[in-house]
PDB file of C-alpha atoms in Angstrom:
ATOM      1  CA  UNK A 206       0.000   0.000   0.000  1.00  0.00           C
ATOM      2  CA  UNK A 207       1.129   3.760  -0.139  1.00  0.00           C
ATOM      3  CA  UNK A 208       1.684   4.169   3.746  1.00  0.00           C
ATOM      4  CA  UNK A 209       1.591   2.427   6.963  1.00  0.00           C
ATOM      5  CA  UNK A 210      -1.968   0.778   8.046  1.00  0.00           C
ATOM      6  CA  UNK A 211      -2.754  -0.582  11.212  1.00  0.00           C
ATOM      7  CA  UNK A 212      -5.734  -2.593  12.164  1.00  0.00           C
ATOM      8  CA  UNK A 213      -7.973  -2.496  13.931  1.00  0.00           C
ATOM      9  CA  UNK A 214      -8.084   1.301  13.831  1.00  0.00           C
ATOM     10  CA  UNK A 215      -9.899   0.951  17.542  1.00  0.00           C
ATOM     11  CA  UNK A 216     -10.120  -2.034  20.064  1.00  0.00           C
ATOM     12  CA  UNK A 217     -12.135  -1.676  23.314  1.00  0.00           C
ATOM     13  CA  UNK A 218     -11.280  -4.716  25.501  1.00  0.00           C
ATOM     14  CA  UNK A 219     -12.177  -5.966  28.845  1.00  0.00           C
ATOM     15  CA  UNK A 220      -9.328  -6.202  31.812  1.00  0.00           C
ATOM     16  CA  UNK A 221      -7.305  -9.002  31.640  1.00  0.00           C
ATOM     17  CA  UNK A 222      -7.791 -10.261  27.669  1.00  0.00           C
ATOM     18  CA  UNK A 223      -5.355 -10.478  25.194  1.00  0.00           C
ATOM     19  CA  UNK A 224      -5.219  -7.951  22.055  1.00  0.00           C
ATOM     20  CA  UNK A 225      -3.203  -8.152  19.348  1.00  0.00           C
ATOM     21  CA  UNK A 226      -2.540  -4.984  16.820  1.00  0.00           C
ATOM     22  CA  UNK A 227      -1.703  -4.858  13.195  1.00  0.00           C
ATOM     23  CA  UNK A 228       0.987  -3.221  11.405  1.00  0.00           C
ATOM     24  CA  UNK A 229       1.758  -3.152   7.463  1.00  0.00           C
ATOM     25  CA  UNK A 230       4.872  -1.010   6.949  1.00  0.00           C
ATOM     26  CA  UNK A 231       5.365   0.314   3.480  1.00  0.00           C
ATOM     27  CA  UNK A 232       6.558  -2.292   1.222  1.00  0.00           C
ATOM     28  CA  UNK A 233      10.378  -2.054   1.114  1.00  0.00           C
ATOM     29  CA  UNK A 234      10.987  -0.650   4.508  1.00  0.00           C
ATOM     30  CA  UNK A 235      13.835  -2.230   6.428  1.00  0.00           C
ATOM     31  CA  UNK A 236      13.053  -0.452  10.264  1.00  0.00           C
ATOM     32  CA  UNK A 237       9.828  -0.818  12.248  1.00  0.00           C
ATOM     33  CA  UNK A 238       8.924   0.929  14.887  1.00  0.00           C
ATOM     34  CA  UNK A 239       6.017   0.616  17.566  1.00  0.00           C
ATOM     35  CA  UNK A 240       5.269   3.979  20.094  1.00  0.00           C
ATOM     36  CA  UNK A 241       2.220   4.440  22.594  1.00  0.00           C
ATOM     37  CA  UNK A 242       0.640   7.726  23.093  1.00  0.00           C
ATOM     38  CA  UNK A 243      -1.480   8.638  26.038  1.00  0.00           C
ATOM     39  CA  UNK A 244      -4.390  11.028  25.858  1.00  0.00           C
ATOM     40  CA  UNK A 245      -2.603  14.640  24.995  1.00  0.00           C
ATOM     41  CA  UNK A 246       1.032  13.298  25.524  1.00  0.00           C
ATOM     42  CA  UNK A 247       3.529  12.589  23.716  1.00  0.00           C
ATOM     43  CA  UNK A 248       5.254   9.461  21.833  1.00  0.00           C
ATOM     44  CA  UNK A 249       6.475   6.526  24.556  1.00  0.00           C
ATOM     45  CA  UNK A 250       9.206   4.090  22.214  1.00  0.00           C
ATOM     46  CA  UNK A 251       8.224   0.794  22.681  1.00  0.00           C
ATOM     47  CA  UNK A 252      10.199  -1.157  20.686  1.00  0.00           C
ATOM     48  CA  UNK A 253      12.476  -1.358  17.468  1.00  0.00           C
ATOM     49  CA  UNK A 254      13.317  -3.263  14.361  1.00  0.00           C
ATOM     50  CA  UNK A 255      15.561  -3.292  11.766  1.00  0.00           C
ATOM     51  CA  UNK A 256      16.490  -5.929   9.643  1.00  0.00           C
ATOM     52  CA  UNK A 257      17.407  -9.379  10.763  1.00  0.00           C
ATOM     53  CA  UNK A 258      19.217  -7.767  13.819  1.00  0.00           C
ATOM     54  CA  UNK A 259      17.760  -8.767  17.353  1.00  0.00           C
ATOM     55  CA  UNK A 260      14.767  -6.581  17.696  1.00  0.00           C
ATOM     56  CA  UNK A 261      15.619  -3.300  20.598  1.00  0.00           C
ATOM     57  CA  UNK A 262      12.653  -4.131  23.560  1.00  0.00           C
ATOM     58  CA  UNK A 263      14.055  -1.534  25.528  1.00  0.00           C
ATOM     59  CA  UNK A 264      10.804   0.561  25.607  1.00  0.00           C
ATOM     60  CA  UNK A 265       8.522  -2.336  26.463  1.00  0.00           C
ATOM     61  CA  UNK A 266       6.527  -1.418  29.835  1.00  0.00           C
ATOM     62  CA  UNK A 267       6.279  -4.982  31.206  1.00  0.00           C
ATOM     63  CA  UNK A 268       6.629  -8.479  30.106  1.00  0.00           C
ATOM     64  CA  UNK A 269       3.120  -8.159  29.542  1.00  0.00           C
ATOM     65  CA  UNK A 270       4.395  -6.598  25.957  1.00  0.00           C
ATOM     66  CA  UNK A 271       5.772  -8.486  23.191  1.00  0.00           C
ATOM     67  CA  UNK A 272       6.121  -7.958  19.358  1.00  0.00           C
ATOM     68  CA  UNK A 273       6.969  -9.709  16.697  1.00  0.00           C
ATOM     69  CA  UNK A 274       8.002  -8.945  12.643  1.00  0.00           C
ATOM     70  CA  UNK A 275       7.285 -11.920  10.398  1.00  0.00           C
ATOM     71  CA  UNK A 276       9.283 -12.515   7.079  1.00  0.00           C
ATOM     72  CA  UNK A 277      10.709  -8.802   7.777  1.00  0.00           C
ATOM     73  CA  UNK A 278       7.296  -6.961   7.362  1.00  0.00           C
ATOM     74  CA  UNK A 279       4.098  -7.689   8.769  1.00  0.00           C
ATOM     75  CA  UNK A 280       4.342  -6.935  12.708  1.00  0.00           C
ATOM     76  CA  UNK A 281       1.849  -7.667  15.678  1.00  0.00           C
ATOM     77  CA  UNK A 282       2.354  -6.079  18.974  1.00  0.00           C
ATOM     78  CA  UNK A 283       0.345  -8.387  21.357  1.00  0.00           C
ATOM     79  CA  UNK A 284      -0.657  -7.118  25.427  1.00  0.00           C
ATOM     80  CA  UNK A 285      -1.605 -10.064  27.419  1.00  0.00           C
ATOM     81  CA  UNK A 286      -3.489  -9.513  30.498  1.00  0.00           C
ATOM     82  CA  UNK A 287      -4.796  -6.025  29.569  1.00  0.00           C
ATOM     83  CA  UNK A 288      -4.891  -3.515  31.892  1.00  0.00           C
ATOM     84  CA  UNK A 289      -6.638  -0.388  32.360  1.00  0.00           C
ATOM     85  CA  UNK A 290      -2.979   1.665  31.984  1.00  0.00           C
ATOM     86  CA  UNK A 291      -3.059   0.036  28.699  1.00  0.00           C
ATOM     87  CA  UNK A 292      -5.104   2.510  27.207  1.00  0.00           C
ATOM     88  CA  UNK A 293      -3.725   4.417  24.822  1.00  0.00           C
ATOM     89  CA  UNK A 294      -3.543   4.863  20.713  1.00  0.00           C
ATOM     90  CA  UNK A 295      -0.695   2.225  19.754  1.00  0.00           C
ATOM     91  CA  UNK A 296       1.462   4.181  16.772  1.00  0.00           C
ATOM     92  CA  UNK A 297       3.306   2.358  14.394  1.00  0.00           C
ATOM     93  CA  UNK A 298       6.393   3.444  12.042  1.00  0.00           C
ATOM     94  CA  UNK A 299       8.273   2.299   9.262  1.00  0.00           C
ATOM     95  CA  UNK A 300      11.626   3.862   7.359  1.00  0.00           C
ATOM     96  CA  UNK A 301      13.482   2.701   4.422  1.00  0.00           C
ATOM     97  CA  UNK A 302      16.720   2.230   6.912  1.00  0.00           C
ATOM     98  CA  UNK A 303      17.656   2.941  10.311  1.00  0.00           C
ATOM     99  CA  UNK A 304      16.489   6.423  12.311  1.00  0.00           C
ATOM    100  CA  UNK A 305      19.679   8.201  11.344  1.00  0.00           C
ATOM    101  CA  UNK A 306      19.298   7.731   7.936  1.00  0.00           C
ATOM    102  CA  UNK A 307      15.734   8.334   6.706  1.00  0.00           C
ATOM    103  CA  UNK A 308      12.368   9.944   7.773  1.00  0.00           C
ATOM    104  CA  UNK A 309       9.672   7.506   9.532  1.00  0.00           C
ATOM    105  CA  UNK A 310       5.972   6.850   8.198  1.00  0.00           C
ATOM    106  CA  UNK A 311       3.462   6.429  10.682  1.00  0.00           C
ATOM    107  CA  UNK A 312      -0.037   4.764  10.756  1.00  0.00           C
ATOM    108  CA  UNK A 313      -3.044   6.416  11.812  1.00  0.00           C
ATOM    109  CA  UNK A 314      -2.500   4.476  15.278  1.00  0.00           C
ATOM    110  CA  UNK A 315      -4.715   1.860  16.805  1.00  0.00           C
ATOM    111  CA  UNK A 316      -6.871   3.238  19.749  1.00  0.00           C
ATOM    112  CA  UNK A 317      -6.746   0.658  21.847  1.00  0.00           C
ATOM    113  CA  UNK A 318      -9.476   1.107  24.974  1.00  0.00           C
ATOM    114  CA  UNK A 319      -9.387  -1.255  28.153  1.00  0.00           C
ATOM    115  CA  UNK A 320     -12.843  -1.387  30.077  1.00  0.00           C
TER     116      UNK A 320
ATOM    117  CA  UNK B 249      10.540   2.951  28.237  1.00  0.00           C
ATOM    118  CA  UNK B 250      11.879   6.353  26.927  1.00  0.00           C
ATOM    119  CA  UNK B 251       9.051   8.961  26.896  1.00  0.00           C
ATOM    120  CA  UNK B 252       7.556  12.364  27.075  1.00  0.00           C
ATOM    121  CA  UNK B 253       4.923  11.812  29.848  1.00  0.00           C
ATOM    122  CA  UNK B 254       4.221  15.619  30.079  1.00  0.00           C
ATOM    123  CA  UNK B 255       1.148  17.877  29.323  1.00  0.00           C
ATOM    124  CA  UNK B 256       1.425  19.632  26.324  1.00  0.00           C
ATOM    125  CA  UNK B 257       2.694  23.675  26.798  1.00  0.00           C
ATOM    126  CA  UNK B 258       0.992  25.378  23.783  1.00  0.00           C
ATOM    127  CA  UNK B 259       1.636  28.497  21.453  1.00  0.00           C
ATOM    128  CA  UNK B 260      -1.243  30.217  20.189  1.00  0.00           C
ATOM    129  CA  UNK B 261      -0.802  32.666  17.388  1.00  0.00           C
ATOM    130  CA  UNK B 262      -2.819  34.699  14.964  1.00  0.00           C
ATOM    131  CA  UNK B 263      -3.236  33.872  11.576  1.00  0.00           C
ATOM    132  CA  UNK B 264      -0.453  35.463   9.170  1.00  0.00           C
ATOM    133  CA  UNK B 265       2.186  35.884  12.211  1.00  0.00           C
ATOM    134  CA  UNK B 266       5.334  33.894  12.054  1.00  0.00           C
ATOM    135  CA  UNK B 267       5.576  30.558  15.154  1.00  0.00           C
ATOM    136  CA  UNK B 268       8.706  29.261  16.508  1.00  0.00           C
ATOM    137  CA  UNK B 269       8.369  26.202  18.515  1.00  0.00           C
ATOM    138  CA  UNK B 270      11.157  25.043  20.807  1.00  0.00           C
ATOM    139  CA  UNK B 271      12.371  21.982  21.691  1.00  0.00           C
ATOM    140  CA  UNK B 272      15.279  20.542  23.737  1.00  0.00           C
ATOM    141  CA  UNK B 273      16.629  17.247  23.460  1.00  0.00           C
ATOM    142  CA  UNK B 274      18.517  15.077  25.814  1.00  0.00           C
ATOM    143  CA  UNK B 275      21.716  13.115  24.000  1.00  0.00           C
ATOM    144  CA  UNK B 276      24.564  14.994  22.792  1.00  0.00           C
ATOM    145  CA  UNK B 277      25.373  12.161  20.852  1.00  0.00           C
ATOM    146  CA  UNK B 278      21.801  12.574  18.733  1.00  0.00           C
ATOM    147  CA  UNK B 279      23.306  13.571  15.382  1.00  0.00           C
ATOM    148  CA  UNK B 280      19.498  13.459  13.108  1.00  0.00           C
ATOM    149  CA  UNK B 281      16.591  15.435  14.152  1.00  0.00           C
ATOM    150  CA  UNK B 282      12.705  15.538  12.925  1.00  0.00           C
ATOM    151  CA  UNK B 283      10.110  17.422  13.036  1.00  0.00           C
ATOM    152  CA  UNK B 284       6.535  15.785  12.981  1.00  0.00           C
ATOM    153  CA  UNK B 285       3.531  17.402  13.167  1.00  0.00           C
ATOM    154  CA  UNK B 286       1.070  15.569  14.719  1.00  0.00           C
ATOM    155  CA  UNK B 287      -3.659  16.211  13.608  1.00  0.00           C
ATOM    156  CA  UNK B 288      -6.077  15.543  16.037  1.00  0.00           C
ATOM    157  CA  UNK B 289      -6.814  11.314  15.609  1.00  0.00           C
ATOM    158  CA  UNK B 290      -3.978  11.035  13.236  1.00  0.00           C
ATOM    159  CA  UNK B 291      -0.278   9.838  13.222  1.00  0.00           C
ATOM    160  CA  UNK B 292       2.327  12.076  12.917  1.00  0.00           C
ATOM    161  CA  UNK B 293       3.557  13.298   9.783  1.00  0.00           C
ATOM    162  CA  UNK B 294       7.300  14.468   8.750  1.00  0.00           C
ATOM    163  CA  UNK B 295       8.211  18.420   8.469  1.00  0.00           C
ATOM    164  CA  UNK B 296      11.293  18.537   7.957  1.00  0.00           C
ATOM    165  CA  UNK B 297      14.902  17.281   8.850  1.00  0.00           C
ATOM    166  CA  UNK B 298      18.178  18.253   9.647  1.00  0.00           C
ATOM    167  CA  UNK B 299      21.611  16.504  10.477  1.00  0.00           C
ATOM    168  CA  UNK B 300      23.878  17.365  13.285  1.00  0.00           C
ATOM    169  CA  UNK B 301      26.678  18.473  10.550  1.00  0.00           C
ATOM    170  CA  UNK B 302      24.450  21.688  10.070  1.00  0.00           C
ATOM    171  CA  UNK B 303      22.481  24.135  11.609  1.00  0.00           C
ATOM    172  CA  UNK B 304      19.888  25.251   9.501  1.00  0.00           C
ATOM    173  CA  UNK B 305      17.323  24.154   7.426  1.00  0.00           C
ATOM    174  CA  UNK B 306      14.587  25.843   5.214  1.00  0.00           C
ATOM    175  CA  UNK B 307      11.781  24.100   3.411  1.00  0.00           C
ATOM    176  CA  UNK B 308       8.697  25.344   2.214  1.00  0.00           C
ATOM    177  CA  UNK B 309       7.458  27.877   5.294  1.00  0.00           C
ATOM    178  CA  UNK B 310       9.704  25.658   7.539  1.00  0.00           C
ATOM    179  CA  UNK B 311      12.976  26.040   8.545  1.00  0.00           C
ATOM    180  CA  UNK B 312      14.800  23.923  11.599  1.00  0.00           C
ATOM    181  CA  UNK B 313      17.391  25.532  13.457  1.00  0.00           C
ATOM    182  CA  UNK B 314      19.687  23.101  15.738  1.00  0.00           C
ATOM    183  CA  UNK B 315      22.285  24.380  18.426  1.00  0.00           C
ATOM    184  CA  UNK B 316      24.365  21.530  19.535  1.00  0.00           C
ATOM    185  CA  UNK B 317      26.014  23.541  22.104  1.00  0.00           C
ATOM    186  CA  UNK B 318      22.661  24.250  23.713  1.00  0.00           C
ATOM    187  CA  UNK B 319      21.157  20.812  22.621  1.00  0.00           C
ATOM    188  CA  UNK B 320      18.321  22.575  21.194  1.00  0.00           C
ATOM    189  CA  UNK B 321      16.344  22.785  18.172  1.00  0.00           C
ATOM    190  CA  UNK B 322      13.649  25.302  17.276  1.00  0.00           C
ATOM    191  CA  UNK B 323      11.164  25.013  14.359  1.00  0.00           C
ATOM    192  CA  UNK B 324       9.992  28.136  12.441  1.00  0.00           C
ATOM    193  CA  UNK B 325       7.038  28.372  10.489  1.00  0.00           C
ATOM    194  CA  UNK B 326       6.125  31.557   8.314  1.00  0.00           C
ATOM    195  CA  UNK B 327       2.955  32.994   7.755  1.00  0.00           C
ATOM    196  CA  UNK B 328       1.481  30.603   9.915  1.00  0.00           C
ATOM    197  CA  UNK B 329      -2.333  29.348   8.615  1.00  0.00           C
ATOM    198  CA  UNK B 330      -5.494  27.693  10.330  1.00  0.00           C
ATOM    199  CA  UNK B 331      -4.060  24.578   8.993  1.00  0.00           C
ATOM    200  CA  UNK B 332      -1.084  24.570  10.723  1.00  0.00           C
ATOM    201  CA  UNK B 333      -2.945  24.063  14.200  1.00  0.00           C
ATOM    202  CA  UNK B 334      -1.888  20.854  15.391  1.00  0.00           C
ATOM    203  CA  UNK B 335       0.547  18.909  18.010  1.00  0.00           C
ATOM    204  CA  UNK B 336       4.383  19.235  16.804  1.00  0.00           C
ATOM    205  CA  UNK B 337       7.251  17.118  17.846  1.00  0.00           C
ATOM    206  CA  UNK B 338      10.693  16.960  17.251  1.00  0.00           C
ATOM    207  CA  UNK B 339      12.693  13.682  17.443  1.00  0.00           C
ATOM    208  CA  UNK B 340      15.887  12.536  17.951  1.00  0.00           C
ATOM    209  CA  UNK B 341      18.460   9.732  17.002  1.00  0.00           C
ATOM    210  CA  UNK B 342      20.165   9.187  20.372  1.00  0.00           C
ATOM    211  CA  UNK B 343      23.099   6.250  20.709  1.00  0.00           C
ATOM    212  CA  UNK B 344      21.802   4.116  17.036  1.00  0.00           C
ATOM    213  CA  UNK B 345      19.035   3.864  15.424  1.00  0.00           C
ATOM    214  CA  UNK B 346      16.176   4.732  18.067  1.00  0.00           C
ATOM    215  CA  UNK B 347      13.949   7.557  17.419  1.00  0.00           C
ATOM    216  CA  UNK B 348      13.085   9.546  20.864  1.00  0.00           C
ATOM    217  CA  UNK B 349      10.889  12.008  20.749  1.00  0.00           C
ATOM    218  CA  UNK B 350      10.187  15.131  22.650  1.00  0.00           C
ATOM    219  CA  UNK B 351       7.890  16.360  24.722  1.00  0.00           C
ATOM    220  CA  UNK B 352       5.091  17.860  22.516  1.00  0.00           C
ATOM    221  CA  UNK B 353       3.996  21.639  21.599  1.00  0.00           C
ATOM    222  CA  UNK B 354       0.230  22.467  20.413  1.00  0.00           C
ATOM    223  CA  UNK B 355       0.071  24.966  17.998  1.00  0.00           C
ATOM    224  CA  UNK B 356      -3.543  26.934  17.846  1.00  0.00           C
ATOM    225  CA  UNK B 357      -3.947  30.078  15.179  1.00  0.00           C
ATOM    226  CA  UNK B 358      -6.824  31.735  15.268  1.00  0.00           C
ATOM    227  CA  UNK B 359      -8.035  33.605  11.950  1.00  0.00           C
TER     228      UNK B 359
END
């Protein structure tokens, strides 16, 4: 497709169930990137990757968090246990190579609502 | 994980006046910044760029400035329009690849 798209575009979930999100980089795009954004606040970095290299977690809240990139493109970012803290819009990115090189794309988020 | 967890200061201007918007960032070993401007329900888009080899940059009613000696970076937008009113960002590169962005300014012009 012509940009990022990530599915569902909102998810309201009840405590304690699983979700997993969506996210189609642009075709061709080596880095992925997954952020959370609280209501009004800014971007929190979840987690990172690029390539074949060992993904960089270093953003994930809790063990709770995990993600995974298939075949180098499609990526799910799955929250087990949801909690009410887990509401927020779920942001993903994609570039053509690392952050220093080139710009990132973003998706129109997924809007993820715990109940 | 690395974050801006802070409410959003904002800048209201009128329509037609020129906005700078401010932002410091944290790792003087950062050397790519962004600017991303950010629409109510949408994901933020790119502005404009800049690399830590220079220290300004002009696009089209844009231009970045970036003091490394400060560790800041200011955007500047000309003529500023109704349709500039939105949430704007700027990120940084710190240590490899990792883009960290800063804490948020809301832009509001009034006609």
């Amino acid at each position: 497709g012509a940009g990022v798209s990530q599915s569902p575009s909102n998810k309201v979930t009840e405590k304690g169930k699983d979700v997993e999100l969506r996210c189609d980089p642009i075709s061709g795009h080596t880095a992925l990137y997954w952020y959370r954004q609280s209501l009004g606040q800014g971007l929190e970095f979840l987690i990172y990757f690029q390539g074949n290299s060992a993904p960089d977690k270093s953003g994930l809240p809790s063990d709770r968090f995990s993600a995974e990139r298939t075949g180098g493109s499609v990526s799910t970012l799955t929250i087990q246990r949801t909690q009410q803290e887990d509401s927020a819009v779920y942001l993903c990115a994609s570039s053509l190579a690392g952050a220093r090189n080139t710009e990132a794309f973003f998706g129109q988020g997924t809007r993820l609502t715990v109940v | 994980g690395e974050s801006v967890g802070l409410h959003l200061p904002t800048l209201s201007v009128q329509e037609g006046d020129n906005s700078i918007i401010n932002c410091a960032y944290s790792n003087s070993a950062s050397d790519y910044f962004i600017w991303y401007k950010q629409e109510s329900g949408k994901g933020p888009q790119f502005i404009i760029d800049i690399r830590s080899n220079m220290d300004k940059r002009q696009g089209q009613r844009v231009t970045v400035l970036l003091n490394k000696t400060v560790k800041h970076l200011s955007l500047q937008i000309a003529a500023t329009q109704p349709g500039d009113s939105a949430v704007y960002f700027c990120a940084e590169t710190p240590g490899f690849q990792k883009l960290v962005f800063g804490t948020g300014t809301r832009l509001l012009v009034s006609p």
